[in-house]
């Protein structure tokens, strides 16, 4: 694993997203930087269909391989979510995350997780 400097350039908030974002939750909490940490909880079937449609349209790999890969990811999604919540992220639906981030930007203290 590598590290590199991260500068907020005066911004009051930053958003880390992606499957590895939960990796920094504890360090951000320790440094007093954590306003919220969320792992998106989405309907697995919908995620499978969206991912498959994207990959098919981009012709990333053969359709049969994309379907097999998609099914594997579909099955592993609960474990991924458990891992992220185990690292300190809170499982939440996208709409709830957007509301909380909007409240943070507006300066509402009740937006804390």
Backbone as JSON Lines, residues from 0, in Angstrom:
{"i":0,"aa":"X","n":[0.84,-1.16,0.0],"ca":[0.0,0.0,0.0],"c":[0.89,1.23,0.0]}
{"i":1,"aa":"X","n":[0.51,2.25,-0.74],"ca":[1.28,3.48,-0.77],"c":[0.48,4.6,-0.11]}
{"i":2,"aa":"X","n":[1.16,5.66,0.22],"ca":[0.52,6.83,0.81],"c":[0.96,8.06,0.02]}
{"i":3,"aa":"X","n":[0.15,9.11,0.12],"ca":[0.52,10.38,-0.48],"c":[-0.19,11.49,0.27]}
{"i":4,"aa":"X","n":[0.35,12.69,0.25],"ca":[-0.29,13.81,0.97],"c":[-1.68,14.11,0.4]}
{"i":5,"aa":"X","n":[-2.55,14.57,1.29],"ca":[-3.91,14.92,0.9],"c":[-4.2,16.3,1.46]}
{"i":6,"aa":"X","n":[-4.51,17.26,0.6],"ca":[-4.73,18.63,1.01],"c":[-6.16,19.03,0.67]}
{"i":7,"aa":"X","n":[-6.9,19.48,1.69],"ca":[-8.28,19.9,1.46],"c":[-8.39,21.28,0.83]}
{"i":8,"aa":"X","n":[-7.31,21.99,0.74],"ca":[-7.26,23.32,0.12],"c":[-8.34,24.25,0.68]}
{"i":9,"aa":"X","n":[-8.53,24.2,2.0],"ca":[-9.48,25.09,2.66],"c":[-10.92,24.62,2.66]}
{"i":10,"aa":"X","n":[-11.22,23.51,2.03],"ca":[-12.58,23.01,2.0],"c":[-12.98,22.48,3.38]}
{"i":11,"aa":"X","n":[-14.2,22.74,3.83],"ca":[-14.62,22.26,5.15],"c":[-14.93,20.77,5.17]}
{"i":12,"aa":"X","n":[-15.18,20.17,4.01],"ca":[-15.54,18.76,3.93],"c":[-14.86,18.11,2.73]}
{"i":13,"aa":"X","n":[-14.68,16.81,2.83],"ca":[-14.28,16.04,1.67],"c":[-15.09,14.76,1.67]}
{"i":14,"aa":"X","n":[-15.25,14.19,0.51],"ca":[-15.99,12.94,0.37],"c":[-15.04,11.91,-0.21]}
{"i":15,"aa":"X","n":[-14.91,10.8,0.47],"ca":[-14.15,9.67,-0.05],"c":[-15.17,8.63,-0.45]}
{"i":16,"aa":"X","n":[-15.1,8.16,-1.67],"ca":[-16.09,7.2,-2.12],"c":[-15.39,6.03,-2.78]}
{"i":17,"aa":"X","n":[-16.1,4.95,-2.85],"ca":[-15.57,3.77,-3.48],"c":[-15.42,2.64,-2.48]}
{"i":18,"aa":"X","n":[-15.11,1.49,-3.0],"ca":[-15.09,0.28,-2.18],"c":[-14.02,0.34,-1.08]}
{"i":19,"aa":"X","n":[-12.98,1.15,-1.27],"ca":[-11.92,1.22,-0.28],"c":[-12.02,2.44,0.63]}
{"i":20,"aa":"X","n":[-13.05,3.26,0.49],"ca":[-13.18,4.46,1.31],"c":[-13.26,4.13,2.79]}
{"i":21,"aa":"X","n":[-13.87,3.01,3.14],"ca":[-14.0,2.64,4.55],"c":[-12.65,2.41,5.21]}
{"i":22,"aa":"X","n":[-11.62,2.18,4.39],"ca":[-10.27,1.95,4.92],"c":[-9.74,3.15,5.7]}
{"i":23,"aa":"X","n":[-10.24,4.35,5.42],"ca":[-9.7,5.54,6.09],"c":[-10.6,6.06,7.21]}
{"i":24,"aa":"X","n":[-11.71,5.4,7.47],"ca":[-12.66,5.87,8.47],"c":[-12.01,6.02,9.84]}
{"i":25,"aa":"X","n":[-11.34,5.0,10.32],"ca":[-10.78,5.04,11.67],"c":[-9.73,6.13,11.81]}
{"i":26,"aa":"X","n":[-8.89,6.29,10.81],"ca":[-7.85,7.34,10.88],"c":[-8.49,8.73,10.84]}
{"i":27,"aa":"X","n":[-9.51,8.91,10.02],"ca":[-10.21,10.21,9.99],"c":[-10.88,10.48,11.33]}
{"i":28,"aa":"X","n":[-11.47,9.45,11.93],"ca":[-12.1,9.59,13.24],"c":[-11.04,9.98,14.28]}
{"i":29,"aa":"X","n":[-9.92,9.29,14.26],"ca":[-8.83,9.56,15.22],"c":[-8.33,11.0,15.11]}
{"i":30,"aa":"X","n":[-8.29,11.53,13.91],"ca":[-7.8,12.9,13.69],"c":[-8.9,13.96,13.84]}
{"i":31,"aa":"X","n":[-10.11,13.53,14.16],"ca":[-11.21,14.48,14.32],"c":[-11.75,15.03,13.02]}
{"i":32,"aa":"X","n":[-11.57,14.29,11.94],"ca":[-12.0,14.75,10.62],"c":[-13.29,14.11,10.15]}
{"i":33,"aa":"X","n":[-13.79,13.14,10.89],"ca":[-14.93,12.36,10.41],"c":[-16.26,13.02,10.75]}
{"i":34,"aa":"X","n":[-16.99,13.41,9.71],"ca":[-18.34,13.94,9.9],"c":[-19.38,12.85,9.65]}
{"i":35,"aa":"X","n":[-19.01,11.86,8.87],"ca":[-19.91,10.76,8.58],"c":[-19.19,9.76,7.69]}
{"i":36,"aa":"X","n":[-19.56,8.52,7.81],"ca":[-18.98,7.47,6.97],"c":[-20.12,6.52,6.59]}
{"i":37,"aa":"X","n":[-20.33,6.37,5.32],"ca":[-21.48,5.6,4.85],"c":[-21.07,4.58,3.8]}
{"i":38,"aa":"X","n":[-21.67,3.44,3.87],"ca":[-21.54,2.42,2.84],"c":[-22.91,2.31,2.19]}
{"i":39,"aa":"X","n":[-22.97,2.49,0.88],"ca":[-24.26,2.47,0.2],"c":[-24.88,1.08,0.25]}
{"i":40,"aa":"X","n":[-26.12,1.06,0.67],"ca":[-26.9,-0.17,0.69],"c":[-27.93,-0.04,-0.42]}
{"i":41,"aa":"X","n":[-27.71,-0.8,-1.48],"ca":[-28.58,-0.73,-2.65],"c":[-29.18,-2.1,-2.9]}
{"i":42,"aa":"X","n":[-30.3,-2.14,-3.59],"ca":[-30.86,-3.44,-3.98],"c":[-29.86,-4.18,-4.87]}
{"i":43,"aa":"X","n":[-29.48,-5.37,-4.45],"ca":[-28.44,-6.12,-5.18],"c":[-28.83,-6.42,-6.62]}
{"i":44,"aa":"X","n":[-30.09,-6.75,-6.84],"ca":[-30.54,-7.04,-8.2],"c":[-30.4,-5.84,-9.12]}
{"i":45,"aa":"X","n":[-30.75,-4.68,-8.61],"ca":[-30.63,-3.45,-9.41],"c":[-29.17,-3.14,-9.71]}
{"i":46,"aa":"X","n":[-28.3,-3.35,-8.73],"ca":[-26.87,-3.13,-8.95],"c":[-26.35,-4.09,-10.02]}
{"i":47,"aa":"X","n":[-26.77,-5.35,-9.95],"ca":[-26.37,-6.34,-10.95],"c":[-26.77,-5.89,-12.35]}
{"i":48,"aa":"X","n":[-28.02,-5.46,-12.5],"ca":[-28.53,-5.06,-13.82],"c":[-27.8,-3.81,-14.32]}
{"i":49,"aa":"X","n":[-27.6,-2.82,-13.46],"ca":[-26.89,-1.59,-13.87],"c":[-25.45,-1.92,-14.3]}
{"i":50,"aa":"X","n":[-24.77,-2.72,-13.5],"ca":[-23.38,-3.08,-13.81],"c":[-23.31,-3.85,-15.12]}
{"i":51,"aa":"X","n":[-24.21,-4.81,-15.3],"ca":[-24.22,-5.61,-16.52],"c":[-24.5,-4.74,-17.74]}
{"i":52,"aa":"X","n":[-25.48,-3.87,-17.64],"ca":[-25.8,-2.98,-18.77],"c":[-24.61,-2.09,-19.12]}
{"i":53,"aa":"X","n":[-23.95,-1.54,-18.11],"ca":[-22.77,-0.7,-18.35],"c":[-21.66,-1.5,-19.04]}
{"i":54,"aa":"X","n":[-21.36,-2.68,-18.47],"ca":[-20.26,-3.47,-19.02],"c":[-20.56,-3.98,-20.42]}
{"i":55,"aa":"X","n":[-21.81,-4.35,-20.68],"ca":[-22.18,-4.79,-22.02],"c":[-22.08,-3.64,-23.02]}
{"i":56,"aa":"X","n":[-22.54,-2.46,-22.62],"ca":[-22.49,-1.32,-23.54],"c":[-21.05,-0.9,-23.83]}
{"i":57,"aa":"X","n":[-20.16,-1.09,-22.86],"ca":[-18.75,-0.75,-23.06],"c":[-17.97,-1.92,-23.66]}
{"i":58,"aa":"X","n":[-18.63,-3.04,-23.87],"ca":[-18.02,-4.24,-24.44],"c":[-16.71,-4.59,-23.73]}
{"i":59,"aa":"X","n":[-16.78,-4.59,-22.4],"ca":[-15.58,-4.84,-21.59],"c":[-15.04,-6.25,-21.76]}
{"i":60,"aa":"X","n":[-15.93,-7.21,-21.81],"ca":[-15.54,-8.62,-21.95],"c":[-16.71,-9.35,-22.62]}
{"i":61,"aa":"X","n":[-16.52,-10.62,-22.85],"ca":[-17.58,-11.42,-23.46],"c":[-18.81,-11.44,-22.55]}
{"i":62,"aa":"X","n":[-20.01,-11.39,-23.12],"ca":[-21.24,-11.36,-22.31],"c":[-21.32,-12.48,-21.28]}
{"i":63,"aa":"X","n":[-20.95,-13.69,-21.66],"ca":[-21.02,-14.82,-20.73],"c":[-20.13,-14.57,-19.5]}
{"i":64,"aa":"X","n":[-18.94,-14.06,-19.73],"ca":[-18.02,-13.75,-18.63],"c":[-18.58,-12.63,-17.75]}
{"i":65,"aa":"X","n":[-19.18,-11.62,-18.37],"ca":[-19.76,-10.51,-17.61],"c":[-20.9,-10.99,-16.72]}
{"i":66,"aa":"X","n":[-21.7,-11.9,-17.23],"ca":[-22.81,-12.43,-16.43],"c":[-22.27,-13.22,-15.25]}
{"i":67,"aa":"X","n":[-21.29,-14.09,-15.5],"ca":[-20.69,-14.88,-14.4],"c":[-20.06,-13.97,-13.36]}
{"i":68,"aa":"X","n":[-19.31,-12.97,-13.82],"ca":[-18.68,-12.01,-12.91],"c":[-19.74,-11.26,-12.11]}
{"i":69,"aa":"X","n":[-20.79,-10.84,-12.79],"ca":[-21.86,-10.12,-12.12],"c":[-22.54,-10.94,-11.04]}
{"i":70,"aa":"X","n":[-22.74,-12.21,-11.32],"ca":[-23.36,-13.1,-10.32],"c":[-22.43,-13.27,-9.12]}
{"i":71,"aa":"X","n":[-21.13,-13.41,-9.39],"ca":[-20.16,-13.51,-8.29],"c":[-20.19,-12.26,-7.42]}
{"i":72,"aa":"X","n":[-20.21,-11.08,-8.05],"ca":[-20.27,-9.82,-7.29],"c":[-21.59,-9.69,-6.54]}
{"i":73,"aa":"X","n":[-22.67,-10.13,-7.16],"ca":[-23.99,-10.11,-6.52],"c":[-23.95,-10.92,-5.22]}
{"i":74,"aa":"X","n":[-23.37,-12.08,-5.28],"ca":[-23.29,-12.95,-4.1],"c":[-22.35,-12.41,-3.03]}
{"i":75,"aa":"X","n":[-21.29,-11.71,-3.43],"ca":[-20.31,-11.22,-2.46],"c":[-20.69,-9.87,-1.85]}
{"i":76,"aa":"X","n":[-21.7,-9.22,-2.4],"ca":[-22.06,-7.87,-1.93],"c":[-22.38,-7.8,-0.43]}
{"i":77,"aa":"X","n":[-23.13,-8.74,0.14],"ca":[-23.37,-8.65,1.59],"c":[-22.08,-8.69,2.41]}
{"i":78,"aa":"X","n":[-21.11,-9.49,1.99],"ca":[-19.84,-9.57,2.71],"c":[-19.07,-8.26,2.58]}
{"i":79,"aa":"X","n":[-19.13,-7.63,1.42],"ca":[-18.46,-6.34,1.22],"c":[-19.08,-5.3,2.15]}
{"i":80,"aa":"X","n":[-20.41,-5.27,2.23],"ca":[-21.1,-4.32,3.1],"c":[-20.76,-4.58,4.57]}
{"i":81,"aa":"X","n":[-20.71,-5.85,4.96],"ca":[-20.32,-6.19,6.35],"c":[-18.91,-5.71,6.65]}
{"i":82,"aa":"X","n":[-18.01,-5.88,5.7],"ca":[-16.63,-5.43,5.91],"c":[-16.58,-3.92,6.07]}
{"i":83,"aa":"X","n":[-17.28,-3.19,5.22],"ca":[-17.28,-1.74,5.29],"c":[-17.87,-1.24,6.61]}
{"i":84,"aa":"X","n":[-18.95,-1.86,7.04],"ca":[-19.53,-1.43,8.32],"c":[-18.62,-1.84,9.48]}
{"i":85,"aa":"X","n":[-17.91,-2.95,9.33],"ca":[-16.94,-3.35,10.33],"c":[-15.79,-2.38,10.46]}
{"i":86,"aa":"X","n":[-15.5,-1.66,9.39],"ca":[-14.44,-0.65,9.4],"c":[-14.96,0.72,9.87]}
{"i":87,"aa":"X","n":[-16.24,0.79,10.2],"ca":[-16.77,2.02,10.77],"c":[-17.76,2.79,9.93]}
{"i":88,"aa":"X","n":[-18.03,2.34,8.71],"ca":[-19.02,3.01,7.88],"c":[-20.42,2.56,8.29]}
{"i":89,"aa":"X","n":[-21.37,3.41,8.12],"ca":[-22.78,3.09,8.43],"c":[-23.48,2.75,7.12]}
{"i":90,"aa":"X","n":[-24.15,1.62,7.07],"ca":[-24.91,1.24,5.88],"c":[-26.13,2.15,5.76]}
{"i":91,"aa":"X","n":[-26.3,2.74,4.59],"ca":[-27.43,3.66,4.36],"c":[-27.77,3.69,2.88]}
{"i":92,"aa":"X","n":[-29.0,3.99,2.6],"ca":[-29.44,4.14,1.21],"c":[-28.94,5.48,0.67]}
{"i":93,"aa":"X","n":[-28.83,5.55,-0.64],"ca":[-28.27,6.73,-1.3],"c":[-29.0,8.02,-0.92]}
{"i":94,"aa":"X","n":[-30.33,7.99,-0.89],"ca":[-31.09,9.19,-0.54],"c":[-30.77,9.7,0.84]}
{"i":95,"aa":"X","n":[-30.61,8.79,1.8],"ca":[-30.26,9.18,3.17],"c":[-28.87,9.8,3.21]}
{"i":96,"aa":"X","n":[-27.93,9.22,2.5],"ca":[-26.58,9.77,2.46],"c":[-26.6,11.17,1.87]}
{"i":97,"aa":"X","n":[-27.33,11.36,0.78],"ca":[-27.41,12.68,0.16],"c":[-28.02,13.71,1.12]}
{"i":98,"aa":"X","n":[-29.07,13.32,1.85],"ca":[-29.68,14.24,2.82],"c":[-28.68,14.62,3.91]}
{"i":99,"aa":"X","n":[-27.95,13.64,4.43],"ca":[-26.99,13.92,5.5],"c":[-25.85,14.81,5.03]}
{"i":100,"aa":"X","n":[-25.35,14.55,3.83],"ca":[-24.27,15.39,3.3],"c":[-24.78,16.8,3.05]}
{"i":101,"aa":"X","n":[-25.99,16.93,2.52],"ca":[-26.57,18.27,2.31],"c":[-26.71,19.01,3.64]}
{"i":102,"aa":"X","n":[-27.13,18.29,4.68],"ca":[-27.26,18.91,6.0],"c":[-25.89,19.33,6.53]}
{"i":103,"aa":"X","n":[-24.88,18.52,6.31],"ca":[-23.53,18.9,6.74],"c":[-23.08,20.17,6.03]}
{"i":104,"aa":"X","n":[-23.33,20.24,4.73],"ca":[-22.95,21.42,3.97],"c":[-23.71,22.65,4.44]}
{"i":105,"aa":"X","n":[-24.93,22.45,4.88],"ca":[-25.75,23.57,5.37],"c":[-25.4,23.93,6.81]}
{"i":106,"aa":"X","n":[-24.55,23.11,7.45],"ca":[-24.12,23.42,8.81],"c":[-25.05,22.92,9.9]}
{"i":107,"aa":"X","n":[-25.87,21.91,9.62],"ca":[-26.77,21.37,10.63],"c":[-26.07,20.32,11.45]}
{"i":108,"aa":"X","n":[-25.95,20.5,12.76],"ca":[-25.25,19.53,13.59],"c":[-25.95,18.18,13.68]}
{"i":109,"aa":"X","n":[-27.26,18.12,13.44],"ca":[-27.96,16.84,13.54],"c":[-27.61,15.89,12.4]}
{"i":110,"aa":"X","n":[-26.78,16.34,11.48],"ca":[-26.39,15.49,10.35],"c":[-25.33,14.47,10.75]}
{"i":111,"aa":"X","n":[-24.8,14.57,11.94],"ca":[-23.78,13.62,12.4],"c":[-24.38,12.23,12.46]}
{"i":112,"aa":"X","n":[-23.57,11.2,12.13],"ca":[-24.1,9.83,12.16],"c":[-24.43,9.38,13.56]}
